[in-house]
mmCIF file with all atom_site columns, C-alpha atoms in Angstrom:
data_model
loop_
_atom_site.group_PDB
_atom_site.id
_atom_site.type_symbol
_atom_site.label_atom_id
_atom_site.label_alt_id
_atom_site.label_comp_id
_atom_site.label_asym_id
_atom_site.label_entity_id
_atom_site.label_seq_id
_atom_site.pdbx_PDB_ins_code
_atom_site.Cartn_x
_atom_site.Cartn_y
_atom_site.Cartn_z
_atom_site.occupancy
_atom_site.B_iso_or_equiv
_atom_site.pdbx_formal_charge
_atom_site.auth_seq_id
_atom_site.auth_comp_id
_atom_site.auth_asym_id
_atom_site.auth_atom_id
_atom_site.pdbx_PDB_model_num
ATOM 1   C CA . MET A 1 1   ? 87.601  -24.833 -132.777 1.00 0.00 ? 1245 MET A CA 1
ATOM 2   C CA . LEU A 1 2   ? 89.397  -21.823 -134.265 1.00 0.00 ? 1246 LEU A CA 1
ATOM 3   C CA . SER A 1 3   ? 93.066  -21.018 -133.806 1.00 0.00 ? 1247 SER A CA 1
ATOM 4   C CA . MET A 1 4   ? 94.828  -17.840 -134.785 1.00 0.00 ? 1248 MET A CA 1
ATOM 5   C CA . SER A 1 5   ? 95.868  -19.491 -138.004 1.00 0.00 ? 1249 SER A CA 1
ATOM 6   C CA . HIS A 1 6   ? 92.183  -19.642 -138.986 1.00 0.00 ? 1250 HIS A CA 1
ATOM 7   C CA . LEU A 1 7   ? 91.522  -15.960 -138.250 1.00 0.00 ? 1251 LEU A CA 1
ATOM 8   C CA . PRO A 1 8   ? 91.416  -13.664 -141.272 1.00 0.00 ? 1252 PRO A CA 1
ATOM 9   C CA . THR A 1 9   ? 94.675  -11.987 -142.050 1.00 0.00 ? 1253 THR A CA 1
ATOM 10  C CA . THR A 1 10  ? 94.661  -8.391  -141.052 1.00 0.00 ? 1254 THR A CA 1
ATOM 11  C CA . THR A 1 11  ? 97.309  -5.889  -140.187 1.00 0.00 ? 1255 THR A CA 1
ATOM 12  C CA . HIS A 1 12  ? 95.947  -5.688  -136.625 1.00 0.00 ? 1256 HIS A CA 1
ATOM 13  C CA . ILE A 1 13  ? 95.683  -9.387  -135.699 1.00 0.00 ? 1257 ILE A CA 1
ATOM 14  C CA . ALA A 1 14  ? 99.351  -9.157  -134.584 1.00 0.00 ? 1258 ALA A CA 1
ATOM 15  C CA . ALA A 1 15  ? 98.093  -7.696  -131.301 1.00 0.00 ? 1259 ALA A CA 1
ATOM 16  C CA . LEU A 1 16  ? 96.182  -10.905 -130.453 1.00 0.00 ? 1260 LEU A CA 1
ATOM 17  C CA . ARG A 1 17  ? 99.134  -13.016 -131.483 1.00 0.00 ? 1261 ARG A CA 1
ATOM 18  C CA . THR A 1 18  ? 101.450 -10.930 -129.265 1.00 0.00 ? 1262 THR A CA 1
ATOM 19  C CA . PHE A 1 19  ? 99.084  -11.338 -126.320 1.00 0.00 ? 1263 PHE A CA 1
ATOM 20  C CA . VAL A 1 20  ? 98.780  -15.118 -126.783 1.00 0.00 ? 1264 VAL A CA 1
ATOM 21  C CA . VAL A 1 21  ? 102.522 -15.646 -127.069 1.00 0.00 ? 1265 VAL A CA 1
ATOM 22  C CA . SER A 1 22  ? 103.271 -13.352 -124.145 1.00 0.00 ? 1266 SER A CA 1
ATOM 23  C CA . PHE A 1 23  ? 100.616 -14.904 -121.938 1.00 0.00 ? 1267 PHE A CA 1
ATOM 24  C CA . ALA A 1 24  ? 101.765 -18.479 -122.737 1.00 0.00 ? 1268 ALA A CA 1
ATOM 25  C CA . ASP A 1 25  ? 105.310 -17.364 -121.902 1.00 0.00 ? 1269 ASP A CA 1
ATOM 26  C CA . LEU A 1 26  ? 104.112 -15.917 -118.616 1.00 0.00 ? 1270 LEU A CA 1
ATOM 27  C CA . LEU A 1 27  ? 102.419 -19.182 -117.716 1.00 0.00 ? 1271 LEU A CA 1
ATOM 28  C CA . SER A 1 28  ? 105.583 -21.099 -118.562 1.00 0.00 ? 1272 SER A CA 1
ATOM 29  C CA . ARG A 1 29  ? 107.679 -18.879 -116.258 1.00 0.00 ? 1273 ARG A CA 1
ATOM 30  C CA . HIS A 1 30  ? 105.289 -18.446 -113.285 1.00 0.00 ? 1274 HIS A CA 1
ATOM 31  C CA . ALA A 1 31  ? 102.977 -20.754 -111.504 1.00 0.00 ? 1275 ALA A CA 1
ATOM 32  C CA . ASP A 1 32  ? 101.814 -18.456 -108.704 1.00 0.00 ? 1276 ASP A CA 1
ATOM 33  C CA . GLU A 1 33  ? 98.386  -16.940 -109.283 1.00 0.00 ? 1277 GLU A CA 1
ATOM 34  C CA . PRO A 1 34  ? 99.148  -13.427 -107.961 1.00 0.00 ? 1278 PRO A CA 1
ATOM 35  C CA . THR A 1 35  ? 101.973 -13.016 -110.505 1.00 0.00 ? 1279 THR A CA 1
ATOM 36  C CA . ILE A 1 36  ? 99.834  -14.432 -113.311 1.00 0.00 ? 1280 ILE A CA 1
ATOM 37  C CA . LEU A 1 37  ? 96.954  -12.111 -112.428 1.00 0.00 ? 1281 LEU A CA 1
ATOM 38  C CA . ARG A 1 38  ? 99.165  -9.055  -112.116 1.00 0.00 ? 1282 ARG A CA 1
ATOM 39  C CA . GLU A 1 39  ? 101.304 -9.592  -115.233 1.00 0.00 ? 1283 GLU A CA 1
ATOM 40  C CA . GLY A 1 40  ? 98.521  -11.237 -117.223 1.00 0.00 ? 1284 GLY A CA 1
ATOM 41  C CA . GLY A 1 41  ? 96.223  -8.338  -116.378 1.00 0.00 ? 1285 GLY A CA 1
ATOM 42  C CA . ALA A 1 42  ? 98.824  -5.923  -117.727 1.00 0.00 ? 1286 ALA A CA 1
ATOM 43  C CA . LEU A 1 43  ? 99.027  -7.925  -120.948 1.00 0.00 ? 1287 LEU A CA 1
ATOM 44  C CA . LEU A 1 44  ? 95.263  -8.030  -121.310 1.00 0.00 ? 1288 LEU A CA 1
ATOM 45  C CA . ARG A 1 45  ? 94.959  -4.239  -120.622 1.00 0.00 ? 1289 ARG A CA 1
ATOM 46  C CA . GLU A 1 46  ? 97.497  -3.650  -123.391 1.00 0.00 ? 1290 GLU A CA 1
ATOM 47  C CA . LEU A 1 47  ? 95.506  -5.856  -125.803 1.00 0.00 ? 1291 LEU A CA 1
ATOM 48  C CA . VAL A 1 48  ? 92.115  -4.251  -125.155 1.00 0.00 ? 1292 VAL A CA 1
ATOM 49  C CA . ALA A 1 49  ? 93.427  -0.679  -125.078 1.00 0.00 ? 1293 ALA A CA 1
ATOM 50  C CA . GLN A 1 50  ? 92.884  -0.767  -128.838 1.00 0.00 ? 1294 GLN A CA 1
ATOM 51  C CA . ASP A 1 51  ? 89.736  -2.183  -130.334 1.00 0.00 ? 1295 ASP A CA 1
ATOM 52  C CA . ASP A 1 52  ? 90.834  -2.505  -133.967 1.00 0.00 ? 1296 ASP A CA 1
ATOM 53  C CA . TRP A 1 53  ? 92.509  -5.937  -133.704 1.00 0.00 ? 1297 TRP A CA 1
ATOM 54  C CA . LEU A 1 54  ? 89.352  -8.103  -133.602 1.00 0.00 ? 1298 LEU A CA 1
ATOM 55  C CA . PRO A 1 55  ? 87.986  -8.922  -137.113 1.00 0.00 ? 1299 PRO A CA 1
ATOM 56  C CA . ASP A 1 56  ? 84.362  -7.859  -137.525 1.00 0.00 ? 1300 ASP A CA 1
ATOM 57  C CA . GLU A 1 57  ? 83.082  -11.411 -138.029 1.00 0.00 ? 1301 GLU A CA 1
ATOM 58  C CA . TYR A 1 58  ? 84.143  -12.191 -134.424 1.00 0.00 ? 1302 TYR A CA 1
ATOM 59  C CA . ALA A 1 59  ? 82.261  -9.154  -133.020 1.00 0.00 ? 1303 ALA A CA 1
ATOM 60  C CA . ARG A 1 60  ? 78.827  -9.726  -134.569 1.00 0.00 ? 1304 ARG A CA 1
ATOM 61  C CA . PRO A 1 61  ? 75.902  -10.166 -132.185 1.00 0.00 ? 1305 PRO A CA 1
ATOM 62  C CA . ASP A 1 62  ? 73.091  -12.654 -132.664 1.00 0.00 ? 1306 ASP A CA 1
ATOM 63  C CA . PRO A 1 63  ? 69.600  -11.062 -132.737 1.00 0.00 ? 1307 PRO A CA 1
ATOM 64  C CA . ARG A 1 64  ? 68.386  -13.303 -129.896 1.00 0.00 ? 1308 ARG A CA 1
ATOM 65  C CA . TYR A 1 65  ? 71.318  -14.496 -127.766 1.00 0.00 ? 1309 TYR A CA 1
ATOM 66  C CA . TYR A 1 66  ? 74.783  -13.429 -126.782 1.00 0.00 ? 1310 TYR A CA 1
ATOM 67  C CA . ARG A 1 67  ? 77.499  -15.055 -128.855 1.00 0.00 ? 1311 ARG A CA 1
ATOM 68  C CA . GLN A 1 68  ? 80.931  -16.370 -128.110 1.00 0.00 ? 1312 GLN A CA 1
ATOM 69  C CA . TYR A 1 69  ? 83.782  -16.864 -130.529 1.00 0.00 ? 1313 TYR A CA 1
ATOM 70  C CA . LEU A 1 70  ? 86.801  -18.953 -129.635 1.00 0.00 ? 1314 LEU A CA 1
ATOM 71  C CA . LEU A 1 71  ? 89.805  -16.955 -130.824 1.00 0.00 ? 1315 LEU A CA 1
ATOM 72  C CA . HIS A 1 72  ? 92.530  -19.127 -129.379 1.00 0.00 ? 1316 HIS A CA 1
ATOM 73  C CA . ALA A 1 73  ? 92.827  -22.369 -127.346 1.00 0.00 ? 1317 ALA A CA 1
ATOM 74  C CA . ASP A 1 74  ? 96.199  -22.971 -125.800 1.00 0.00 ? 1318 ASP A CA 1
ATOM 75  C CA . SER A 1 75  ? 97.598  -26.348 -126.904 1.00 0.00 ? 1319 SER A CA 1
ATOM 76  C CA . ALA A 1 76  ? 98.565  -27.129 -123.285 1.00 0.00 ? 1320 ALA A CA 1
ATOM 77  C CA . GLN A 1 77  ? 94.977  -26.358 -122.193 1.00 0.00 ? 1321 GLN A CA 1
ATOM 78  C CA . ARG A 1 78  ? 96.127  -23.594 -119.821 1.00 0.00 ? 1322 ARG A CA 1
ATOM 79  C CA . PHE A 1 79  ? 93.928  -20.803 -121.227 1.00 0.00 ? 1323 PHE A CA 1
ATOM 80  C CA . SER A 1 80  ? 91.699  -19.712 -124.054 1.00 0.00 ? 1324 SER A CA 1
ATOM 81  C CA . VAL A 1 81  ? 90.807  -16.344 -125.571 1.00 0.00 ? 1325 VAL A CA 1
ATOM 82  C CA . VAL A 1 82  ? 87.101  -15.859 -126.323 1.00 0.00 ? 1326 VAL A CA 1
ATOM 83  C CA . SER A 1 83  ? 85.167  -12.944 -127.726 1.00 0.00 ? 1327 SER A CA 1
ATOM 84  C CA . PHE A 1 84  ? 81.812  -12.614 -126.033 1.00 0.00 ? 1328 PHE A CA 1
ATOM 85  C CA . VAL A 1 85  ? 79.345  -10.367 -127.895 1.00 0.00 ? 1329 VAL A CA 1
ATOM 86  C CA . TRP A 1 86  ? 76.038  -9.043  -126.570 1.00 0.00 ? 1330 TRP A CA 1
ATOM 87  C CA . GLY A 1 87  ? 73.562  -7.249  -128.815 1.00 0.00 ? 1331 GLY A CA 1
ATOM 88  C CA . PRO A 1 88  ? 71.428  -4.285  -127.709 1.00 0.00 ? 1332 PRO A CA 1
ATOM 89  C CA . GLY A 1 89  ? 69.285  -5.214  -124.712 1.00 0.00 ? 1333 GLY A CA 1
ATOM 90  C CA . GLN A 1 90  ? 70.793  -8.683  -124.241 1.00 0.00 ? 1334 GLN A CA 1
ATOM 91  C CA . VAL A 1 91  ? 71.910  -9.647  -120.713 1.00 0.00 ? 1335 VAL A CA 1
ATOM 92  C CA . THR A 1 92  ? 73.577  -12.493 -118.902 1.00 0.00 ? 1336 THR A CA 1
ATOM 93  C CA . PRO A 1 93  ? 72.694  -13.169 -115.269 1.00 0.00 ? 1337 PRO A CA 1
ATOM 94  C CA . ILE A 1 94  ? 75.486  -12.809 -112.747 1.00 0.00 ? 1338 ILE A CA 1
ATOM 95  C CA . HIS A 1 95  ? 77.128  -16.174 -112.416 1.00 0.00 ? 1339 HIS A CA 1
ATOM 96  C CA . ASP A 1 96  ? 80.406  -17.795 -111.394 1.00 0.00 ? 1340 ASP A CA 1
ATOM 97  C CA . HIS A 1 97  ? 82.437  -20.170 -113.516 1.00 0.00 ? 1341 HIS A CA 1
ATOM 98  C CA . THR A 1 98  ? 84.986  -20.575 -110.679 1.00 0.00 ? 1342 THR A CA 1
ATOM 99  C CA . VAL A 1 99  ? 87.765  -19.430 -113.005 1.00 0.00 ? 1343 VAL A CA 1
ATOM 100 C CA . TRP A 1 100 ? 89.508  -16.117 -113.477 1.00 0.00 ? 1344 TRP A CA 1
ATOM 101 C CA . GLY A 1 101 ? 89.139  -14.157 -116.626 1.00 0.00 ? 1345 GLY A CA 1
#
């Protein structure tokens, strides 16, 4: 399992750190799902508005299968941040994990 302390140091990793801290704070303040989805969605939109924060080694596809990289696992087991990477022509069937993301 990787945590942010194991990610390479870059000038842009602060964006992920800010998201994780802000999202954990949101979960500590609100338990209702509509608020979490609305405010958490805004935090996520802010994070992914720029694509320079994810180190290249966590964005590399596998030649045969999609890959996933655990970027953060909340110590209270409330959420995780994962990078999913598909290479050219790779697909994943539509499916339901019964969680929001």
